[in-house]
Coordinates of C-alpha atoms and ligand atoms in Angstrom, one line a residue:
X293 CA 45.8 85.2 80.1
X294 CA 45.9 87.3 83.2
X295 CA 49.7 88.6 83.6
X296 CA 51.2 87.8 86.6
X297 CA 53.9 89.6 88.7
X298 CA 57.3 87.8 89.6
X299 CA 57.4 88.8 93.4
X300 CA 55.5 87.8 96.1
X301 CA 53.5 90.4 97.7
X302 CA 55.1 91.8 100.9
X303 CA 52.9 92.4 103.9
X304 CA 55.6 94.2 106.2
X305 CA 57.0 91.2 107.9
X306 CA 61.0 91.1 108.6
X307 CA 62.6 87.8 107.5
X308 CA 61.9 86.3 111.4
X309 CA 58.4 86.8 111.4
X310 CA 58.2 85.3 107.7
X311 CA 59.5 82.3 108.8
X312 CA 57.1 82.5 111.9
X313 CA 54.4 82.8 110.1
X314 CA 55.0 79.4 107.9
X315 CA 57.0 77.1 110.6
X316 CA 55.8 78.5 113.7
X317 CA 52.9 77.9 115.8
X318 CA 50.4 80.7 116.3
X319 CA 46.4 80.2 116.9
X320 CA 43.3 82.4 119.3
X321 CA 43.3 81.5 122.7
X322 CA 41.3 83.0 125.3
X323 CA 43.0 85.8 126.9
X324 CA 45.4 86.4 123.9
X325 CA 44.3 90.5 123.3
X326 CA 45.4 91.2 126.6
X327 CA 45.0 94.1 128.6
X328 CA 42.2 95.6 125.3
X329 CA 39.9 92.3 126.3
X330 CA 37.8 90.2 123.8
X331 CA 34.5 88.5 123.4
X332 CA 34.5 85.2 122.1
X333 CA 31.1 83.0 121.2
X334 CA 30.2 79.0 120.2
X335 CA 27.0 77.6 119.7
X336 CA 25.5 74.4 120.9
X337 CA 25.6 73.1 117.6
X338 CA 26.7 73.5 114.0
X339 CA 22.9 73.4 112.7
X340 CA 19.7 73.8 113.6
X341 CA 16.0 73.0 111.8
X342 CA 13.7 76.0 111.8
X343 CA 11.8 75.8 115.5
X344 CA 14.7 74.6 117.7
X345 CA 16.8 76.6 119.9
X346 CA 19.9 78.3 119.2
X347 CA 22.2 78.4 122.7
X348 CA 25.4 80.7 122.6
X349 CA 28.0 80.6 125.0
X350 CA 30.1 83.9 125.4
X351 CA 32.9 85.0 127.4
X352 CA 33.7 88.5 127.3
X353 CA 35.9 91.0 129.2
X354 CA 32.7 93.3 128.8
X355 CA 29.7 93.2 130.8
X356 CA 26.9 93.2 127.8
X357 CA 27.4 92.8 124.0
X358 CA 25.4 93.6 121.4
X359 CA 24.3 91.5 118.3
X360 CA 23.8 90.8 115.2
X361 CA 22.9 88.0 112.5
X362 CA 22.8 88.2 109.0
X363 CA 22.0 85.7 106.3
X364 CA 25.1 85.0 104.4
X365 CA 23.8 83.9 100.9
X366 CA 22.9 85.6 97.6
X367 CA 22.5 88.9 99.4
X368 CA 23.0 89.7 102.7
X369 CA 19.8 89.6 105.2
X370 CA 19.8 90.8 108.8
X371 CA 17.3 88.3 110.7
X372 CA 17.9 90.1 114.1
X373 CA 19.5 92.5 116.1
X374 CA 19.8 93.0 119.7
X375 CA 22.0 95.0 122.0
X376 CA 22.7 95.0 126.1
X377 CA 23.0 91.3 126.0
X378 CA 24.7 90.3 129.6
X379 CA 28.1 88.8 129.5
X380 CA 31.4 87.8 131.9
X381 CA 34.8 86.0 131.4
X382 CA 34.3 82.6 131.6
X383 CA 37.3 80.3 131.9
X384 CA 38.4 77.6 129.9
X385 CA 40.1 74.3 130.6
X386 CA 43.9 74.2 128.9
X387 CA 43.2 71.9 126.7
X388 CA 39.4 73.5 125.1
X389 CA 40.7 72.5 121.7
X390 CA 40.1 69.0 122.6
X391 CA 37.7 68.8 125.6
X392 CA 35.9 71.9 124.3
X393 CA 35.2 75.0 126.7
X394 CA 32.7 74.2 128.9
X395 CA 31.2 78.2 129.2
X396 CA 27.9 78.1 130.7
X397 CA 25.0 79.4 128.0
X398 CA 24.7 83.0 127.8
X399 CA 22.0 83.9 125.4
X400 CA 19.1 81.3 123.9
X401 CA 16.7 82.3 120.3
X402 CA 14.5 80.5 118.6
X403 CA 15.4 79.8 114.3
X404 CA 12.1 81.2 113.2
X405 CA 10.3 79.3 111.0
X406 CA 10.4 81.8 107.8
X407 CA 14.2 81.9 108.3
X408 CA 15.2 80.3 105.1
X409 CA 18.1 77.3 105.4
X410 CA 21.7 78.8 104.9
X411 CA 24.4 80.7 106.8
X412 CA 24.1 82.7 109.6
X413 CA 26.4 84.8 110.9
X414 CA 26.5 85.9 114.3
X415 CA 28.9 89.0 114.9
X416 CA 28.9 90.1 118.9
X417 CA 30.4 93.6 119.3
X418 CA 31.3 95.0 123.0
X419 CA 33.5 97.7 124.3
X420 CA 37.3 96.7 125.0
X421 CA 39.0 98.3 127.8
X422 CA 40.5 100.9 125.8
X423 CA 36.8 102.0 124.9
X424 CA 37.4 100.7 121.1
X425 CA 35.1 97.6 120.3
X426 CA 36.2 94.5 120.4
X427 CA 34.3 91.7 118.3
X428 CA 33.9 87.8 117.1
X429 CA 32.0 86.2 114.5
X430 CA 30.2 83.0 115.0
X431 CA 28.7 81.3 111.9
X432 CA 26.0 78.6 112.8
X433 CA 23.6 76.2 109.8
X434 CA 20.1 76.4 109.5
X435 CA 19.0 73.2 108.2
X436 CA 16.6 72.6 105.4
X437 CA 12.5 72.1 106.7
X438 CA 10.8 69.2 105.6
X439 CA 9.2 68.8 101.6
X440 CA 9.9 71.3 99.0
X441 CA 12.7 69.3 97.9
X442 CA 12.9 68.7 94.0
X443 CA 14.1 71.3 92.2
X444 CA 16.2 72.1 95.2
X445 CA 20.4 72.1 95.7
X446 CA 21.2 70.7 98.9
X447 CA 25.0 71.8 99.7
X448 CA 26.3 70.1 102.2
X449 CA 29.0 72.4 104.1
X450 CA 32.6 71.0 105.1
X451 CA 32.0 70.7 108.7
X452 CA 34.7 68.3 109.6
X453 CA 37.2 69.7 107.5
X454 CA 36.7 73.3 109.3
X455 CA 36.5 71.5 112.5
X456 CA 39.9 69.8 111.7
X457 CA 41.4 73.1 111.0
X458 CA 40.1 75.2 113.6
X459 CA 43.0 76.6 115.6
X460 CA 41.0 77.8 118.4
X461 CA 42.6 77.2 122.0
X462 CA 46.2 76.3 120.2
X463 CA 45.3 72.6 119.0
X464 CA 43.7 70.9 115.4
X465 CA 44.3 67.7 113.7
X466 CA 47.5 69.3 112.6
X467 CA 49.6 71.6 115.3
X468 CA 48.8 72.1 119.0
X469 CA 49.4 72.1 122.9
X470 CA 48.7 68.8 123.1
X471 CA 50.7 65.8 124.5
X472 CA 53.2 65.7 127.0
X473 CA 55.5 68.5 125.5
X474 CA 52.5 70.7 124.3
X475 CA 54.0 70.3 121.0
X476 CA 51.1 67.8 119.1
X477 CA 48.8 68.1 117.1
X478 CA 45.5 66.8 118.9
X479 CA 43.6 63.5 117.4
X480 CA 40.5 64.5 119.4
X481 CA 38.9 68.0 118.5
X482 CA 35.8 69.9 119.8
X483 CA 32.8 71.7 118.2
X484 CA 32.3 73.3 121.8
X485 CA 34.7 76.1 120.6
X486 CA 35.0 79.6 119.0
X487 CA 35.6 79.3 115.0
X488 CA 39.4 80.7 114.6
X489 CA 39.6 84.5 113.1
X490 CA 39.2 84.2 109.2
X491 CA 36.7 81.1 109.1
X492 CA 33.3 83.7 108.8
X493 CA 34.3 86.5 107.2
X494 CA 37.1 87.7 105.4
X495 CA 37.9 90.6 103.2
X496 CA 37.7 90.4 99.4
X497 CA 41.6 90.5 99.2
X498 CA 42.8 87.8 101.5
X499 CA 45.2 85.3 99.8
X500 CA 44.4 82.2 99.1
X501 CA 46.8 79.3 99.0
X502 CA 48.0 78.7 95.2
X503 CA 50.1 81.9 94.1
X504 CA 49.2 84.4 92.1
X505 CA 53.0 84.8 91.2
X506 CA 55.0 83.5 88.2
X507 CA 57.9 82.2 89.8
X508 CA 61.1 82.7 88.8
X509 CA 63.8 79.3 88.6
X510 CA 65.3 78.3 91.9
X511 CA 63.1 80.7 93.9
X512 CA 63.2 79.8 98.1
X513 CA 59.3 79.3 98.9
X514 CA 56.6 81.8 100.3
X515 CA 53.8 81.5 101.9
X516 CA 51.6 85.2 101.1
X517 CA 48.7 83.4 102.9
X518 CA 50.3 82.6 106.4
X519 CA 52.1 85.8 105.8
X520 CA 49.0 87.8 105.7
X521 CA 47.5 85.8 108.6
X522 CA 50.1 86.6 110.9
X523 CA 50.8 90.5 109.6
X524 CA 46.5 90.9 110.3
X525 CA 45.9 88.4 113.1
X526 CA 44.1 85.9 111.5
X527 CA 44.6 82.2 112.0
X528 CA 47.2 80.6 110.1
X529 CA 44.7 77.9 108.4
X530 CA 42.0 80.7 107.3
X531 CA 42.5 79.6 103.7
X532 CA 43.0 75.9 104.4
X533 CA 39.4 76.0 105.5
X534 CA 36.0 77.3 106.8
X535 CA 32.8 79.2 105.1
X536 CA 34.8 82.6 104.7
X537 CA 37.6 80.9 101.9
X538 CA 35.6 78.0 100.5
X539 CA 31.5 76.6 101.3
X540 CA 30.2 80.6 101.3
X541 CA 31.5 81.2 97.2
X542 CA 29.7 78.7 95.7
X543 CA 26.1 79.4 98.2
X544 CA 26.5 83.0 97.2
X545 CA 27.2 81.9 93.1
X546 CA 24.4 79.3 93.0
X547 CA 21.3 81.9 95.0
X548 CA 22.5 84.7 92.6
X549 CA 22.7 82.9 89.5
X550 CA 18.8 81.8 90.9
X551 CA 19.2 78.3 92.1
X552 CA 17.0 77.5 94.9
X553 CA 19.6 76.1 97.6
X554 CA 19.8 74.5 100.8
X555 CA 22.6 74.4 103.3
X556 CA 23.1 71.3 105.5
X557 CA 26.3 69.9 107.9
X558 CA 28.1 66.8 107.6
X559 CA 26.7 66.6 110.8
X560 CA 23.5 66.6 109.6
X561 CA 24.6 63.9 106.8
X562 CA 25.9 61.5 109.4
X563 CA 23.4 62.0 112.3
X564 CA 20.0 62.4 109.7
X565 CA 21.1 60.4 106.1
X566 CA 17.4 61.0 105.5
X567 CA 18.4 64.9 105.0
X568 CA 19.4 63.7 101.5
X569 CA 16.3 61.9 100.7
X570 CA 13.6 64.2 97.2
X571 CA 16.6 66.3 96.3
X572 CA 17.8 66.1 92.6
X573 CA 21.4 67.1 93.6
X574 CA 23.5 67.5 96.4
X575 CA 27.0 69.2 96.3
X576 CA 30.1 69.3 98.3
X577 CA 32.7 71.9 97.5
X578 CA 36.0 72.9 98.6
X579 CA 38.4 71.6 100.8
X580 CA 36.8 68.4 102.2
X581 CA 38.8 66.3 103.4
X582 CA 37.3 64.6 106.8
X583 CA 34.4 62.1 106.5
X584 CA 32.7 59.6 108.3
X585 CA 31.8 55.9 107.1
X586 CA 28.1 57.0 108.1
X587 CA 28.3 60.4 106.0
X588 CA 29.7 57.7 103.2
X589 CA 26.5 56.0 103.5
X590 CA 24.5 58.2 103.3
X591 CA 26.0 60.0 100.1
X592 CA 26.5 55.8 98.5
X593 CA 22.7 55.0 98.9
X594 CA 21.4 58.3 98.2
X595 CA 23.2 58.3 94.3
X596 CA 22.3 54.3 94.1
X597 CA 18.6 55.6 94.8
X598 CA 19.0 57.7 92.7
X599 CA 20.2 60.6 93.5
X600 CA 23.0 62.8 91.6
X601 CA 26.2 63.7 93.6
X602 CA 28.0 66.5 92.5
X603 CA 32.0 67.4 94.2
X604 CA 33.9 70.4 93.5
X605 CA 36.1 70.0 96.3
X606 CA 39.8 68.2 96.9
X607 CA 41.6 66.2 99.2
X608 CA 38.6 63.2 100.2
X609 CA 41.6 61.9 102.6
X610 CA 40.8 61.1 106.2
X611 CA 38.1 59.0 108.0
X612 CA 36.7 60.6 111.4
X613 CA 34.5 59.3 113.8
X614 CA 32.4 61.4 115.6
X615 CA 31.4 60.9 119.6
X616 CA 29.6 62.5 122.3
X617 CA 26.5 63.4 120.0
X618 CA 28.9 65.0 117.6
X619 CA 30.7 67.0 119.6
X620 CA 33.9 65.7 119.2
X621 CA 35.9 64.6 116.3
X622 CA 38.3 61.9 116.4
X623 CA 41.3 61.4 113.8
X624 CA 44.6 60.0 114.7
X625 CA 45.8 60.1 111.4
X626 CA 49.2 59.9 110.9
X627 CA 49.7 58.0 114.2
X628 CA 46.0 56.2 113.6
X629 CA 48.1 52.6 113.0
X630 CA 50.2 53.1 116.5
X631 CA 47.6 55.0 118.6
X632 CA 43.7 54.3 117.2
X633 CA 41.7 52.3 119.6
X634 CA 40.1 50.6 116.6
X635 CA 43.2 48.5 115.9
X636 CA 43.8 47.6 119.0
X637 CA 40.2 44.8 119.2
X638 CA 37.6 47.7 117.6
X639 CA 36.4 47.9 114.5
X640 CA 39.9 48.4 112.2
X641 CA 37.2 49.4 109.2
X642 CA 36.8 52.3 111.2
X643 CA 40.1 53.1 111.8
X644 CA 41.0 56.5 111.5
X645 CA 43.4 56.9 109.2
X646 CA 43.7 57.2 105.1
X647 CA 40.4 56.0 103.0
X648 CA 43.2 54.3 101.4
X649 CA 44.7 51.9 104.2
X650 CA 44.3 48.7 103.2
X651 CA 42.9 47.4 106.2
X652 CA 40.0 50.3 105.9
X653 CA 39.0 48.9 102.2
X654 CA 37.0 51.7 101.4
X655 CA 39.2 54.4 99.2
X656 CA 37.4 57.5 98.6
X657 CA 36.9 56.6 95.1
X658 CA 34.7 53.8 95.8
X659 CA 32.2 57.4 96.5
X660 CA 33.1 59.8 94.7
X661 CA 35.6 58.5 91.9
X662 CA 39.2 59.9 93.4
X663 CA 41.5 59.3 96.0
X664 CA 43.3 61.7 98.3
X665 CA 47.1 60.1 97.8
X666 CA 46.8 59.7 94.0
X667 CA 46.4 63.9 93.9
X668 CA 48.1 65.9 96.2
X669 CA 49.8 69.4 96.3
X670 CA 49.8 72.1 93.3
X671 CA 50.6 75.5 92.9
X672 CA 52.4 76.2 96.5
X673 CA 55.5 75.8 98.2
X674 CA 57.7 73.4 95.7
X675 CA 55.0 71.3 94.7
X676 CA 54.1 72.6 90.7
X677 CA 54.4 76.2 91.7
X678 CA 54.5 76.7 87.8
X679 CA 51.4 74.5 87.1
X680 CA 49.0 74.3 85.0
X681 CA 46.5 76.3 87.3
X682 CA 43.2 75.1 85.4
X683 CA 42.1 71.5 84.6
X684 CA 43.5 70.5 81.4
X685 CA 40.7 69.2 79.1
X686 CA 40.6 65.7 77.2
X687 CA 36.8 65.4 76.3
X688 CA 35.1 68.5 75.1
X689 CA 32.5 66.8 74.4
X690 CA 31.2 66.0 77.4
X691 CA 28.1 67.6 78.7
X692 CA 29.5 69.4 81.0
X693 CA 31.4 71.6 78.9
X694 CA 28.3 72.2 76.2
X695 CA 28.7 76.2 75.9
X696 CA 31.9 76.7 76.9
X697 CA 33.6 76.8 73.7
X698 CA 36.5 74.8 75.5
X699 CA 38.7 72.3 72.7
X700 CA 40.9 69.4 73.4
X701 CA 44.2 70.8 75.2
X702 CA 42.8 73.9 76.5
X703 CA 42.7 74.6 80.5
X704 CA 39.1 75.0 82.2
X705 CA 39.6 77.8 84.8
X706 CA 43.4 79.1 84.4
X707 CA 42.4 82.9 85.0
X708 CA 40.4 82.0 87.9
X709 CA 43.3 79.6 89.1
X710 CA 40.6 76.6 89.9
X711 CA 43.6 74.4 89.9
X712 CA 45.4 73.5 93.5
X713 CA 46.0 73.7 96.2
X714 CA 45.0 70.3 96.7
X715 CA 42.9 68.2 94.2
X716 CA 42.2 64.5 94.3
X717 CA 43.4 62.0 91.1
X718 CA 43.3 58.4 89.8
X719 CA 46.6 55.9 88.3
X720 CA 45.7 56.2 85.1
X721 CA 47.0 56.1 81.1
X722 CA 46.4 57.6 78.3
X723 CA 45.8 55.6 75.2
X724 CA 45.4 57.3 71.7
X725 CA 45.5 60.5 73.5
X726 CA 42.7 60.1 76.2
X727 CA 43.1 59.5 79.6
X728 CA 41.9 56.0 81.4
X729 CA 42.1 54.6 84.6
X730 CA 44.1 51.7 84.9
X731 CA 42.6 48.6 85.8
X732 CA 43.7 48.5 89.7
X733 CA 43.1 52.6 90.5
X734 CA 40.1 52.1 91.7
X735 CA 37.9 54.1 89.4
X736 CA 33.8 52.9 89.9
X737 CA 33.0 51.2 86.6
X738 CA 32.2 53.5 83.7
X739 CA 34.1 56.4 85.2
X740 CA 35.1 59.1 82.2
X741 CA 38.3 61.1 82.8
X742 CA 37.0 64.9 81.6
X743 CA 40.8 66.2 82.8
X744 CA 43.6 65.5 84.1
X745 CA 46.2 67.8 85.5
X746 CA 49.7 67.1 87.2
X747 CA 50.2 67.5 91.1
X748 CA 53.0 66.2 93.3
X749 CA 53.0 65.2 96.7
X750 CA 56.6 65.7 97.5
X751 CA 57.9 68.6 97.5
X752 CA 60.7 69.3 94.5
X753 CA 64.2 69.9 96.9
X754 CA 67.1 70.4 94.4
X755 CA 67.1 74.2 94.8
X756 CA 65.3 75.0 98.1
X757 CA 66.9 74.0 101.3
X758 CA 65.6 71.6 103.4
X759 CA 65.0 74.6 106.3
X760 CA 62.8 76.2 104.1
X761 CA 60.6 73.1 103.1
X762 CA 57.2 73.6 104.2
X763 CA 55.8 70.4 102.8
X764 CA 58.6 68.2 102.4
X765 CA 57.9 64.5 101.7
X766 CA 56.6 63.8 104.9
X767 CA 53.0 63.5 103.0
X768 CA 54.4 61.4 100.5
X769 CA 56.4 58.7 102.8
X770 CA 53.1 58.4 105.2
X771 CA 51.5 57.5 101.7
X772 CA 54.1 55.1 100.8
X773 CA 53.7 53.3 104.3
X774 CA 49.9 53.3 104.5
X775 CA 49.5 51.9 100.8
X776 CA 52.7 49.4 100.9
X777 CA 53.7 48.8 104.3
X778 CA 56.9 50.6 104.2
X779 CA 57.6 54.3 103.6
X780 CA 61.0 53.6 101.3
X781 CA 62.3 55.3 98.5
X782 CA 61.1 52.6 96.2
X783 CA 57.5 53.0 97.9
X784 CA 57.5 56.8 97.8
X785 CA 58.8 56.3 94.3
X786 CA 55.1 54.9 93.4
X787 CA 53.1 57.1 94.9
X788 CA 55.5 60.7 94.8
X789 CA 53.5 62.1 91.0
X790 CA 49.8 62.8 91.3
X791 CA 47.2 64.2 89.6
X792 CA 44.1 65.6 89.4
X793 CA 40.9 65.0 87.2
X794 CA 37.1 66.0 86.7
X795 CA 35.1 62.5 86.4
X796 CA 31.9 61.5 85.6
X797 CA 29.7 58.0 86.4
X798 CA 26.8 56.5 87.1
X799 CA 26.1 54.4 89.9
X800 CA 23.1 52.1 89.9
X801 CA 19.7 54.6 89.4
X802 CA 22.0 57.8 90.2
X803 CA 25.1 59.6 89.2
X804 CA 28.4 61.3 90.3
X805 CA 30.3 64.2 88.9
X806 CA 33.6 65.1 90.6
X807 CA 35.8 68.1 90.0
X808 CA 38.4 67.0 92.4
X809 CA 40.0 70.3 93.4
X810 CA 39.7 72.9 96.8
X811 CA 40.0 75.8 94.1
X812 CA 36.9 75.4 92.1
X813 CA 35.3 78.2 93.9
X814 CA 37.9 80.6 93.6
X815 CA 36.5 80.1 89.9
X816 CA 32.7 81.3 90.9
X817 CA 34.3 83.9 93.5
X818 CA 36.3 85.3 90.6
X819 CA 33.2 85.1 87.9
X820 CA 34.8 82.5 85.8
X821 CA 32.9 82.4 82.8
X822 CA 33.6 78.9 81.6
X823 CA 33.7 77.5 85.6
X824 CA 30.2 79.2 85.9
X825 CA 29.2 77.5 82.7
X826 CA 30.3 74.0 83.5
X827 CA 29.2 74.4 87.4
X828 CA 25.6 75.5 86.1
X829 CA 25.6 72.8 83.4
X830 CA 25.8 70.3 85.7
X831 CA 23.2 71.5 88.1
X832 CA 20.9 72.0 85.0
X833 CA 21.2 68.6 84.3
X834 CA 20.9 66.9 87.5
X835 CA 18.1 69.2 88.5
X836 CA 16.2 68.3 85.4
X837 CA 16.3 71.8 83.5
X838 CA 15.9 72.0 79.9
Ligands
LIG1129 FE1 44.0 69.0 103.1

């Protein structure tokens, strides 16, 4: 068992910009390097199919750029490289976040055809004012060419989530400018935007969210990943989302350990279902937590087809409906009952609020076996900062964990910390010392609980101040409310312990297997040899392999 130390790593920050760096409100904007300068780049889309047109806007306080792109997989590949690309400062509306930036195009390619589908990443370097470069990374998709499917992984990247979480131009789906007093977070977001600084590339070393520190009793909460994000100016939510802290470590784990894999959108899942259609398996990871009901479709029919679903990702919370050709994102969320359009004479099915509301009646588990508000929080702030930090295991003998050498009791991925910070659960009992799902949780029938761990989703307050809640139950009351009506004591009281379990089952010709946590890849970025194992026994299987 890795030893941990008892303080939290210090990057340099005095008690003010600490507390900054967790309660306030920091994010890029354009303009924000001042008198140095900046370029700054978006693409037309997320994803392209090999043949189509790449457009990239720019704005830069230089007058050319040079570029870049590399193929983010396995190994790194530069596909091109071009310098004395012509560029100005192009203005931006206030509210960009939301109505997106509006730059004219400043540079067009073509995806070659022999470009295999993956990542690309798009780095633009100029001179800044001071004559040091300035620079910006731009990730864009390409999308997987028609045929040569089985035997093929299609991963299907967390594009809503980073979209939600992008703090580009000051507002997301949960801070911002927006609103009368430029203090709300923004219900309506925009793909016509720079990614925030941390969502492309990150060093090795960045924090993620669940600590890597065995906390002593009654310690205050801190945050080492906003910490670090203010101390090095990057965003505040670079480890709550994007390719750099999540989709990139399991692409890179799966070409190295010689899978043959394709990267697609959500996007692409809601706007072409077909996408899905001659691969054995298609996989999700990370922190996904924004979906559409047509990306829902698509993933139901393609597993009752057939098909094998595989998740190692948490938090399956929030319904989205995309407009304007996908350019924007819609979630009201919290405020979806008072302010949606769709429950005021739309379609409340499509409301955008919890899987879970009621009035919705499609909980995430109806897909992929879990729900959002039966999981929750582990392994930050007061929310099981002492946790179990790996999936505690009830049936060994499932196939997923042939090889592993894992018993009854033992944690899958505690080392690796695959536990957190977010995971996804089921009500459930356990009866002659297995877990089941009770009878109204909502589990798809024949669903196997693998593991269950604990999770909370308010955060424990006898010995930390309300002042220095991050979490607080504000999670936990908005559960209470959207799943009873009311968000009382006795109502938070129901929903306030979570959990969160790997399950298996079929659904009519296909199959689902769910490891419902964001940390799973922090197992395959740390070479965890028993989440490697169970990861590749589960693509064996639904691939076919011997
Ligand atoms: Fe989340």
């Amino acid at each position: 068992m890795t030893h941990l130390p008892t303080e939290f790593p210090d990057f340099g920050l005095t008690p003010e910009q600490r507390r900054h760096a967790v309660r306030g409100h920091y994010y890029e904007w354009p303009g924000m390097d001042g008198e140095r300068g900046e370029i700054w780049c978006y693409s037309d889309r997320f994803s392209y199919r090999p043949g189509e047109t790449v457009t990239l806007h720019v704005s830069s306080t230089a007058p050319s750029f040079g570029m870049t792109i590399i193929r983010d997989g396995g190994t790194e590949t530069k596909v091109f490289e071009k310098s004395g690309i012509a560029a100005r400062w192009q203005d931006s509306p206030d509210q960009c976040s939301a109505e997106g930036c509006g730059w004219e195009a400043s540079f067009e390619f073509r995806v070659d055809g022999d470009w295999p589908s993956g990542a690309y990443r798009v780095t633009l370097t100029a001179s800044g004012r001071d004559g040091k470069p300035i620079q910006c990374h731009h990730l864009f998709i390409v999308s997987p060419q028609a045929g040569k499917k089985p035997g093929r992984v299609l991963q299907v990247a967390a594009t809503g989530t980073w979209l939600a979480y992008n703090t580009w131009g000051g507002s997301n789906h949960y801070q911002g400018i927006t609103g009368p007093d430029r203090n709300q977070y923004s219900p309506i977001v925009s793909t016509q935007r720079p990614w925030c600084r941390g969502f492309v590339v990150l060093p090795r070393d960045a924090p993620r969210v669940p600590l890597e520190v065995a906390v002593p009793p009654k310690t205050v909460p801190r945050y080492p990943h906003m910490e670090w994000a203010l101390a090095t100016g990057h965003s505040k939510k670079y480890a709550s989302s994007g390719w750099a802290s999540y989709d990139s470590h399991f692409f890179r784990f799966a070409e190295r350990a010689g899978y043959a894999v394709d990267l697609a959108s959500q996007h692409d899942l809601h706007f072409s279902p077909d996408i899905l259609d001659g691969y054995d398996c298609a996989v999700f990871v990370g922190h996904d937590e924004y979906w559409t009901w047509e990306m829902r479709d698509a993933v139901d029919n393609y597993v009752e087809r057939g098909g094998h679903a595989t998740r190692f990702a948490g938090n399956f919370m929030w319904q989205t409906r995309l407009e304007d050709e996908g350019r924007r994102q819609v979630c009201y969320k919290y405020r979806a009952r008072a302010e949606d359009p769709a429950y005021r004479g739309g379609d409340v099915t499509r409301a955008t609020n919890s899987w879970e509301a009621p009035e919705i009646g499609r909980p995430g588990s109806a897909t992929f076996g879990l729900n959002a508000t039966r999981g929750l929080y582990a392994g930050w702030g007061g929310c099981a900062p002492r946790g179990v930090r790996g999936f505690p295991v009830y049936r060994p003998e499932h196939w997923a964990f042939a090889g592993t050498g894992i018993y009854y009791g033992d944690l899958l991925g505690a080392d690796s910390h695959v536990y957190g910070y977010e995971v996804d659960g089921l009500d459930f009992e356990i009866r002659g010392g297995l877990p089941y799902p009770t009878a109204h949780s909502g589990a798809p029938d024949g669903l196997q609980v693998l593991a269950v761990g604990m999770a909370s989703q308010v955060e424990e307050s006898a010995d930390i101040p309300i002042e220095d809640q991050f979490l607080t139950d504000e999670d936990g009351r908005f559960s209470a409310e959207t799943l009873f009506g009311e968000g009382s004591d006795a109502n938070l009281e129901k929903v306030k312990r979570g959990n969160g379990m790997i399950v298996n089952f079929p659904r009519g010709k296909g199959e689902v297997f769910h490891a419902g946590s964001c940390e799973w890849v922090a197992g395959l970025l740390r070479q965890d040899p028993m989440v490697e194992r169970v990861t590749k026994n589960v693509l064996d299987r639904y691939l076919g392999k011997p």
